[in-house]
Short mmCIF file of C-alpha atoms and ligand atoms in Angstrom, two decimals:
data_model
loop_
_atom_site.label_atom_id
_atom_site.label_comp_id
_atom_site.label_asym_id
_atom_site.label_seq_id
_atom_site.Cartn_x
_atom_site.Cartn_y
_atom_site.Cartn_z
CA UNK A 30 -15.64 -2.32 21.41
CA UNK A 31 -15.84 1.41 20.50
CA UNK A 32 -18.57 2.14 17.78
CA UNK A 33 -16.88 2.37 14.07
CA UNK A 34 -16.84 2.41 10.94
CA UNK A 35 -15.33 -0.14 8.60
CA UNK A 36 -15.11 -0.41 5.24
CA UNK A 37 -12.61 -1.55 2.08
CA UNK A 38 -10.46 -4.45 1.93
CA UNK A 39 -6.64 -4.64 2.45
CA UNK A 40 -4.13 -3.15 5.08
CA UNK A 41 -6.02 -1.56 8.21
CA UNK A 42 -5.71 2.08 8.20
CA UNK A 43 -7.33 2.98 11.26
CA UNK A 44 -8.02 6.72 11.76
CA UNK A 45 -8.47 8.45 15.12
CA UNK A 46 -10.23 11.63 15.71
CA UNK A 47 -9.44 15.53 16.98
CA UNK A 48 -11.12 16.83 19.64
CA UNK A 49 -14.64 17.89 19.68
CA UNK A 50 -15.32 15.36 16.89
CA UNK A 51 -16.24 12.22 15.81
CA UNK A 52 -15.60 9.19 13.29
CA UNK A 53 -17.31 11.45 10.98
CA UNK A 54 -14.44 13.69 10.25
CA UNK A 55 -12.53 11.06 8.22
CA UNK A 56 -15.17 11.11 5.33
CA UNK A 57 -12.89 12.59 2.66
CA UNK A 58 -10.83 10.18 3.55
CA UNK A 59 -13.48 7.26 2.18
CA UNK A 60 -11.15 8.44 -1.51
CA UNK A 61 -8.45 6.08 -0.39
CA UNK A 62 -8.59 2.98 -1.58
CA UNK A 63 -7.13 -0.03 -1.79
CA UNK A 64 -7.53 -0.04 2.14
CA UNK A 65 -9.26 -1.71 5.45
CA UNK A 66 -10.36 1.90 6.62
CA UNK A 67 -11.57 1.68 10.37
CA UNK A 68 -12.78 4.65 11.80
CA UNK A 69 -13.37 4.89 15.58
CA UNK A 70 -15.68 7.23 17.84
CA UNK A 71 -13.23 7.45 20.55
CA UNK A 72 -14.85 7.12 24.28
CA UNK A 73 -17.37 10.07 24.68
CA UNK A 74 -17.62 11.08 21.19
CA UNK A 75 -20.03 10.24 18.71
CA UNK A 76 -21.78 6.78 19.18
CA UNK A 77 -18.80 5.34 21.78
CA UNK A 78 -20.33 5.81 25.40
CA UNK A 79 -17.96 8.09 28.10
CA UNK A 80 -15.46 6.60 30.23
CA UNK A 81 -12.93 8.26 32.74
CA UNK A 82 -10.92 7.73 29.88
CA UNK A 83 -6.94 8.37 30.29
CA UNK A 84 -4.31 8.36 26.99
CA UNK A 85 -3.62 4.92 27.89
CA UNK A 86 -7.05 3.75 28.31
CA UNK A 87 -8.58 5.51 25.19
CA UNK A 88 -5.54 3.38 23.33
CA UNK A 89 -6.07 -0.02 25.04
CA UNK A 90 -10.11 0.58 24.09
CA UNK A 91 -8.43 1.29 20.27
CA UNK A 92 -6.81 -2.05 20.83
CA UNK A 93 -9.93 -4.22 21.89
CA UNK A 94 -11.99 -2.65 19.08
CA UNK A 95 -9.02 -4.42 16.98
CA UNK A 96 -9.26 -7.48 18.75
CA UNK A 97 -12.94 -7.42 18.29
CA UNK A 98 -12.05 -6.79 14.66
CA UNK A 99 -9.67 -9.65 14.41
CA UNK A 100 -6.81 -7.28 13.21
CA UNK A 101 -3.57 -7.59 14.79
CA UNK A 102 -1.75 -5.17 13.43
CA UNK A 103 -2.33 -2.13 11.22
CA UNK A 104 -1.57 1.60 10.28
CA UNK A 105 -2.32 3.62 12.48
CA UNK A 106 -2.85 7.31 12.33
CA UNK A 107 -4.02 10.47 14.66
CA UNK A 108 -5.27 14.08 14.30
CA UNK A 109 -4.29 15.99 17.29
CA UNK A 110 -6.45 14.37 20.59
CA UNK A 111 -6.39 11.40 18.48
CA UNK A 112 -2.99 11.59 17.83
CA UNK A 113 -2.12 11.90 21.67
CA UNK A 114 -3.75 8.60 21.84
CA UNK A 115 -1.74 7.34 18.77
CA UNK A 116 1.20 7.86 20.43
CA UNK A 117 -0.26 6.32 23.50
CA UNK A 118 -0.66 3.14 21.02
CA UNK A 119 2.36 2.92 19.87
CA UNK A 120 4.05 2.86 23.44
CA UNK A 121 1.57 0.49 24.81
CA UNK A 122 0.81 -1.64 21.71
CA UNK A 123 4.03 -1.27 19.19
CA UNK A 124 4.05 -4.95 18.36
CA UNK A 125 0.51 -4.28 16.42
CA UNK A 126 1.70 -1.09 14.40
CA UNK A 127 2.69 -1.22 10.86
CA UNK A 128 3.06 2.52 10.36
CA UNK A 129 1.96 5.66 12.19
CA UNK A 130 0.83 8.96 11.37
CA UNK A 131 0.78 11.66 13.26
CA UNK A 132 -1.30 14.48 12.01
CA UNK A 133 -1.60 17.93 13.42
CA UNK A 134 -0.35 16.66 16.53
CA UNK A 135 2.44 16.94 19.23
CA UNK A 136 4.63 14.89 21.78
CA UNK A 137 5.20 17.53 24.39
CA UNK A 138 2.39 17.61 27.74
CA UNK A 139 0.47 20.78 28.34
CA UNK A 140 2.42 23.85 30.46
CA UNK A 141 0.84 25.48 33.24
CA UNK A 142 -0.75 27.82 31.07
CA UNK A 143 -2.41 25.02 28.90
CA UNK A 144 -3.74 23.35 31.85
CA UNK A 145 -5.12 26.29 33.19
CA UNK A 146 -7.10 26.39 29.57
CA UNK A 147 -8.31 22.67 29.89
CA UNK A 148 -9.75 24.14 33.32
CA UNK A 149 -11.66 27.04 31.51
CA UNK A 150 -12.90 24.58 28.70
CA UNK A 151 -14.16 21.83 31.52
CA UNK A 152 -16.18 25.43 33.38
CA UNK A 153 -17.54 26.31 30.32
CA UNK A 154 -18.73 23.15 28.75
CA UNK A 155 -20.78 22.45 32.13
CA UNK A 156 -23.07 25.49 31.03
CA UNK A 157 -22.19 26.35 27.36
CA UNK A 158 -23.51 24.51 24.87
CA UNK A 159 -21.34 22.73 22.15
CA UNK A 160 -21.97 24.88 19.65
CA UNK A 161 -20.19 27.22 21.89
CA UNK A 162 -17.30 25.21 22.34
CA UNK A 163 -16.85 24.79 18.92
CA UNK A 164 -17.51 28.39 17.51
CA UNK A 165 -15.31 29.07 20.06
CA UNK A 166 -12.20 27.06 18.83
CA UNK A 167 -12.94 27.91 14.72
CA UNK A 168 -10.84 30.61 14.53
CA UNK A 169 -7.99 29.28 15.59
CA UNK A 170 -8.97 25.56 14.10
CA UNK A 171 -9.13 26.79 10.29
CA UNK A 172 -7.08 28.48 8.64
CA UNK A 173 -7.75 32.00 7.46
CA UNK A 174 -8.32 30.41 3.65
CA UNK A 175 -10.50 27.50 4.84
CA UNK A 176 -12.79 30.02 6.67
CA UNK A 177 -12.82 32.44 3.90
CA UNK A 178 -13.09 29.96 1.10
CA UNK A 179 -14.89 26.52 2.41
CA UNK A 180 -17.86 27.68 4.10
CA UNK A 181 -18.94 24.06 3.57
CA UNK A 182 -16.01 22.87 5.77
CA UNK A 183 -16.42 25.65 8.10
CA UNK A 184 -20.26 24.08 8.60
CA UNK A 185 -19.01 20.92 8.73
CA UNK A 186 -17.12 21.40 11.19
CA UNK A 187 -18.78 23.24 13.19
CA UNK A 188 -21.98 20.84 13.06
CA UNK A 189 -19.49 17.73 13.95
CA UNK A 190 -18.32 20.10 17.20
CA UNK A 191 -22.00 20.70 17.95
CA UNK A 192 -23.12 16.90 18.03
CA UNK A 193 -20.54 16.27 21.08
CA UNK A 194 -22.01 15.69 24.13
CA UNK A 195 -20.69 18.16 27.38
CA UNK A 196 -19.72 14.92 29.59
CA UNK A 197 -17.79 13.64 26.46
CA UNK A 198 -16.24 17.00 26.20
CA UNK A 199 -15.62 17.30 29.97
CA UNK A 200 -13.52 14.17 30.13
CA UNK A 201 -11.39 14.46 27.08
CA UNK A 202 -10.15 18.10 28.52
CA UNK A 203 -9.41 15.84 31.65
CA UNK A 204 -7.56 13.10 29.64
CA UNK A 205 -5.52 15.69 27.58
CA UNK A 206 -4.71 17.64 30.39
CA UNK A 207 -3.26 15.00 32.35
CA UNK A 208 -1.45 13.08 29.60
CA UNK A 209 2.56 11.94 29.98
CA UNK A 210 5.10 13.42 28.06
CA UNK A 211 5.52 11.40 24.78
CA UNK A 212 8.83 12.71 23.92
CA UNK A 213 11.18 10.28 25.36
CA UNK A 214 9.29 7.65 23.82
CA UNK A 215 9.67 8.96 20.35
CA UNK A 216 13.02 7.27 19.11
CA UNK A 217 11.64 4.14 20.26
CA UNK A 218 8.64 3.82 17.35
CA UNK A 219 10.54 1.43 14.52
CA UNK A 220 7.56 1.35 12.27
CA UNK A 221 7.41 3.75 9.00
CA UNK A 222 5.79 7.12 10.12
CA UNK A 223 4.49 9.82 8.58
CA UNK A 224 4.08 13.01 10.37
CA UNK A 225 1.75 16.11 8.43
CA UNK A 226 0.89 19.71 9.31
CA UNK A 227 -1.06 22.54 8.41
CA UNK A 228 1.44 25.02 7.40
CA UNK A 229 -0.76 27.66 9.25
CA UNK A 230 -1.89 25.31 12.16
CA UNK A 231 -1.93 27.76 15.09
CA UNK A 232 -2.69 25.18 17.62
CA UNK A 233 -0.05 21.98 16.78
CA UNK A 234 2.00 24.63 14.49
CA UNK A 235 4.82 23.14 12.16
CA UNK A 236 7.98 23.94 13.97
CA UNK A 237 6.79 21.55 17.13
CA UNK A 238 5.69 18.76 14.03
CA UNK A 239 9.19 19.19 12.60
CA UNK A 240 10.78 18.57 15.39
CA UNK A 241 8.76 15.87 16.33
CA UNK A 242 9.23 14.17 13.25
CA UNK A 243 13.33 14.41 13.74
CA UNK A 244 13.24 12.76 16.83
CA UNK A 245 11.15 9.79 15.38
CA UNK A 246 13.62 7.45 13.51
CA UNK A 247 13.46 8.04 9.44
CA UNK A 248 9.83 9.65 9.74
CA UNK A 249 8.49 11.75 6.78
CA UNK A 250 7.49 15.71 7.47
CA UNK A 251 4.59 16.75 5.51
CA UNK A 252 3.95 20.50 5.35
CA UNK A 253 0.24 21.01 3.59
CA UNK A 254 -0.42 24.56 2.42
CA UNK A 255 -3.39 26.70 2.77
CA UNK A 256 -4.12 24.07 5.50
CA UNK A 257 -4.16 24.49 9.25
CA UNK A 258 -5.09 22.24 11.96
CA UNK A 259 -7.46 20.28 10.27
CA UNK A 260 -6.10 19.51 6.98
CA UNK A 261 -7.97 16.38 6.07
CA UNK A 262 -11.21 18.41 6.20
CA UNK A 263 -9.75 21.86 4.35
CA UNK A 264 -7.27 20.13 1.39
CA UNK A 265 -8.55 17.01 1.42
CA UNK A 266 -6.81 16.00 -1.89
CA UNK A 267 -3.25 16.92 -0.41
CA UNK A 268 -3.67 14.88 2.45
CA UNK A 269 -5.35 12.14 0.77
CA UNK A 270 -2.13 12.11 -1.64
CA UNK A 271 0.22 12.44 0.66
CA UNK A 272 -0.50 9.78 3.10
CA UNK A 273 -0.87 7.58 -0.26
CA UNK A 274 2.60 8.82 -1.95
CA UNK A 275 3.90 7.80 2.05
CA UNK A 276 1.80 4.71 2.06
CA UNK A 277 3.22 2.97 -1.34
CA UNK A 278 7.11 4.30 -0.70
CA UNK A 279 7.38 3.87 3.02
CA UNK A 280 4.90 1.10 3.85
CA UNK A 281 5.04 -0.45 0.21
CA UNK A 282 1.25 -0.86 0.18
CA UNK A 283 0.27 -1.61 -3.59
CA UNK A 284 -0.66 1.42 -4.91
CA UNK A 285 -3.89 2.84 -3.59
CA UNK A 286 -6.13 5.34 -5.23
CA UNK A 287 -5.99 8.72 -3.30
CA UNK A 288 -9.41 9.91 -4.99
CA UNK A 289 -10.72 11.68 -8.00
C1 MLT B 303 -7.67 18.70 19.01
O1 MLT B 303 -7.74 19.24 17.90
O2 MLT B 303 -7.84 17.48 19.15
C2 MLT B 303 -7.40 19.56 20.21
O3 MLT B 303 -7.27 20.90 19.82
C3 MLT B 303 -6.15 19.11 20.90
C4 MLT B 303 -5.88 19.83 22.16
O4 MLT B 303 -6.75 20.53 22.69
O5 MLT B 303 -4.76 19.68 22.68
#
C-alpha cells in the first residue's frame, strides 16, 4: 500500500500528485468537504518507497492502496505526472472510477525533444540537489502572478520539490518518458470528468487541455485565471469551487463545502 493520507467521510476523492512532489500538495484541498479525501505519495515520493515504477504500475499500486482501503470505486483526479497515471487508471481500472479529473495534464507521449529533456533531468538529478531541480522548474511551474504575488506558495513549493529524494526523481523522469500514448483511449472513459487548466500553464498549456477534454465524452473544460500549472496551490479557492460546482452537477454528490 502506498503511504497516504485519509481523511472525511463520503465519496472517495482520491488525489494524485505532480512531479517533484508529494501528498502534501493537496492541503488546500483539506476545504472540501463532504468527502473521503485520500491522498497518495506516489512510488518514490514522499513517504512511498521507489519502485521501477511504469504508468501502469504506479496505477495498479493506486489500485491496491484502494483495495487496502476497502474502496472499490471512487473519484479520481490527477495533476500533471499524477494525471499521466490517472489516465493510466482509468484504462486499466475503469470499472472502479466514478469520475475523473484531469488537472494540468495531457494525453499525448513526449516528442523527441521531450525525451531528450527527461535525459538532461535524470544527468542532473544524479549530482544536483533537489533544490536544484525544483528552482529549476519554478519559472516555468508558476505563473508570473503566483511568483510575484504568493511568495508563500512560491516557498511552498519549492520546499515540497526540495524534500524529493534523487532516486525518486530519477525514476519518475524514466516512467514519464516512456509512457503510451493516452489519446486513443480517451473516448473510451464513460465516467463524468472534469478537466482544469491554468490559463497561463506553460508546461500542460490550455489549448492541449481543450482538446483533450473534446475528445473525452461530455467532459467539462475549466480554464482558472491568474493560475498556471499548479492551480490548486496558486487559486486555491477557484479550484476548490470548481471541482465542487463539477462534483454536485456532474457527479451529483450532495453538496460539499468548497472552503471558507
Ligand atoms: C509535472 O508537473 O508533474 C511534470 O511537469 C510533468 C512532466 O514533466 O511531464
Amino acid at each position: 500500500m502506498l503511504a497516504h493520507s485519509d481523511s472525511g467521510t463520503g465519496t472517495p476523492l482520491v488525489l494524485l500528485h505532480a512531479f517533484p512532489f508529494d501528498r502534501r500538495m493537496w492541503e488546500p484541498q483539506a476545504a472540501i468537504t463532504n468527502v473521503r479525501l485520500v491522498v497518495p505519495d506516489l512510488p518514490g515520493f514522499g513517504q512511498s518507497p521507489v519502485a521501477d515504477s511504469t504508468v501502469d504500475t504506479m496505477a495498479d499500486a493506486v489500485a491496491e492502496t484502494l483495495n487496502g482501503l476497502r474502496i472499490d470505486s471512487c473519484i479520481l483526479g490527477g495533476c500533471s505526472m499524477g494525471g499521466y497515471v490517472a489516465l493510466a487508471f482509468a484504462r486499466r481500472h475503469a470499472h472502479r472510477l466514478k469520475g475523473l479529473i484531469l488537472i494540468d495534464t495531457k494525453a499525448e507521449p513526449d516528442d523527441e525533444a521531450g525525451k531528450a529533456n527527461r535525459q538532461k533531468m535524470i544527468d542532473a538529478a544524479s549530482t544536483l540537489s533537489a533544490s536544484a531541480v525544483i528552482d529549476g522548474m519554478i519559472p516555468k511551474a508558476l505563473c508570473e502572478a503566483t511568483r510575484t504575488n504568493r511568495l508563500d506558495v512560491v516557498e511552498a513549493v519549492r520546499r515540497l520539490g526540495a524534500a524529493q529524494t534523487a532516486a525518486g526523481i530519477i525514476s519518475a523522469q524514466r516512467m514519464m518518458r516512456d509512457r503510451p500514448d493516452s489519446r486513443p483511449a480517451l473516448g473510451a472513459i464513460r465516467v463524468p470528468t472534469l478537466v482544469i487548466v491554468g490559463e497561463h500553464d506553460a508546461i500542460t498549456p490550455p489549448a492541449g487541455a481543450r482538446a483533450m477534454a473534446a475528445a473525452i465524452p461530455g467532459a467539462r473544460f475549466v480554464e482558472l485565471k491568474d493560475s498556471g500549472h499548479l492551480p490548486n496551490l496558486e487559486t486555491p479557492d477557484a479550484f476548490n469551487a470548481a471541482v465542487v460546482d463539477w462534483l454536485v452537477s456532474a457527479v451529483q454528490l450532495q453538496a460539499p463545502n468548497s472552503g471558507p
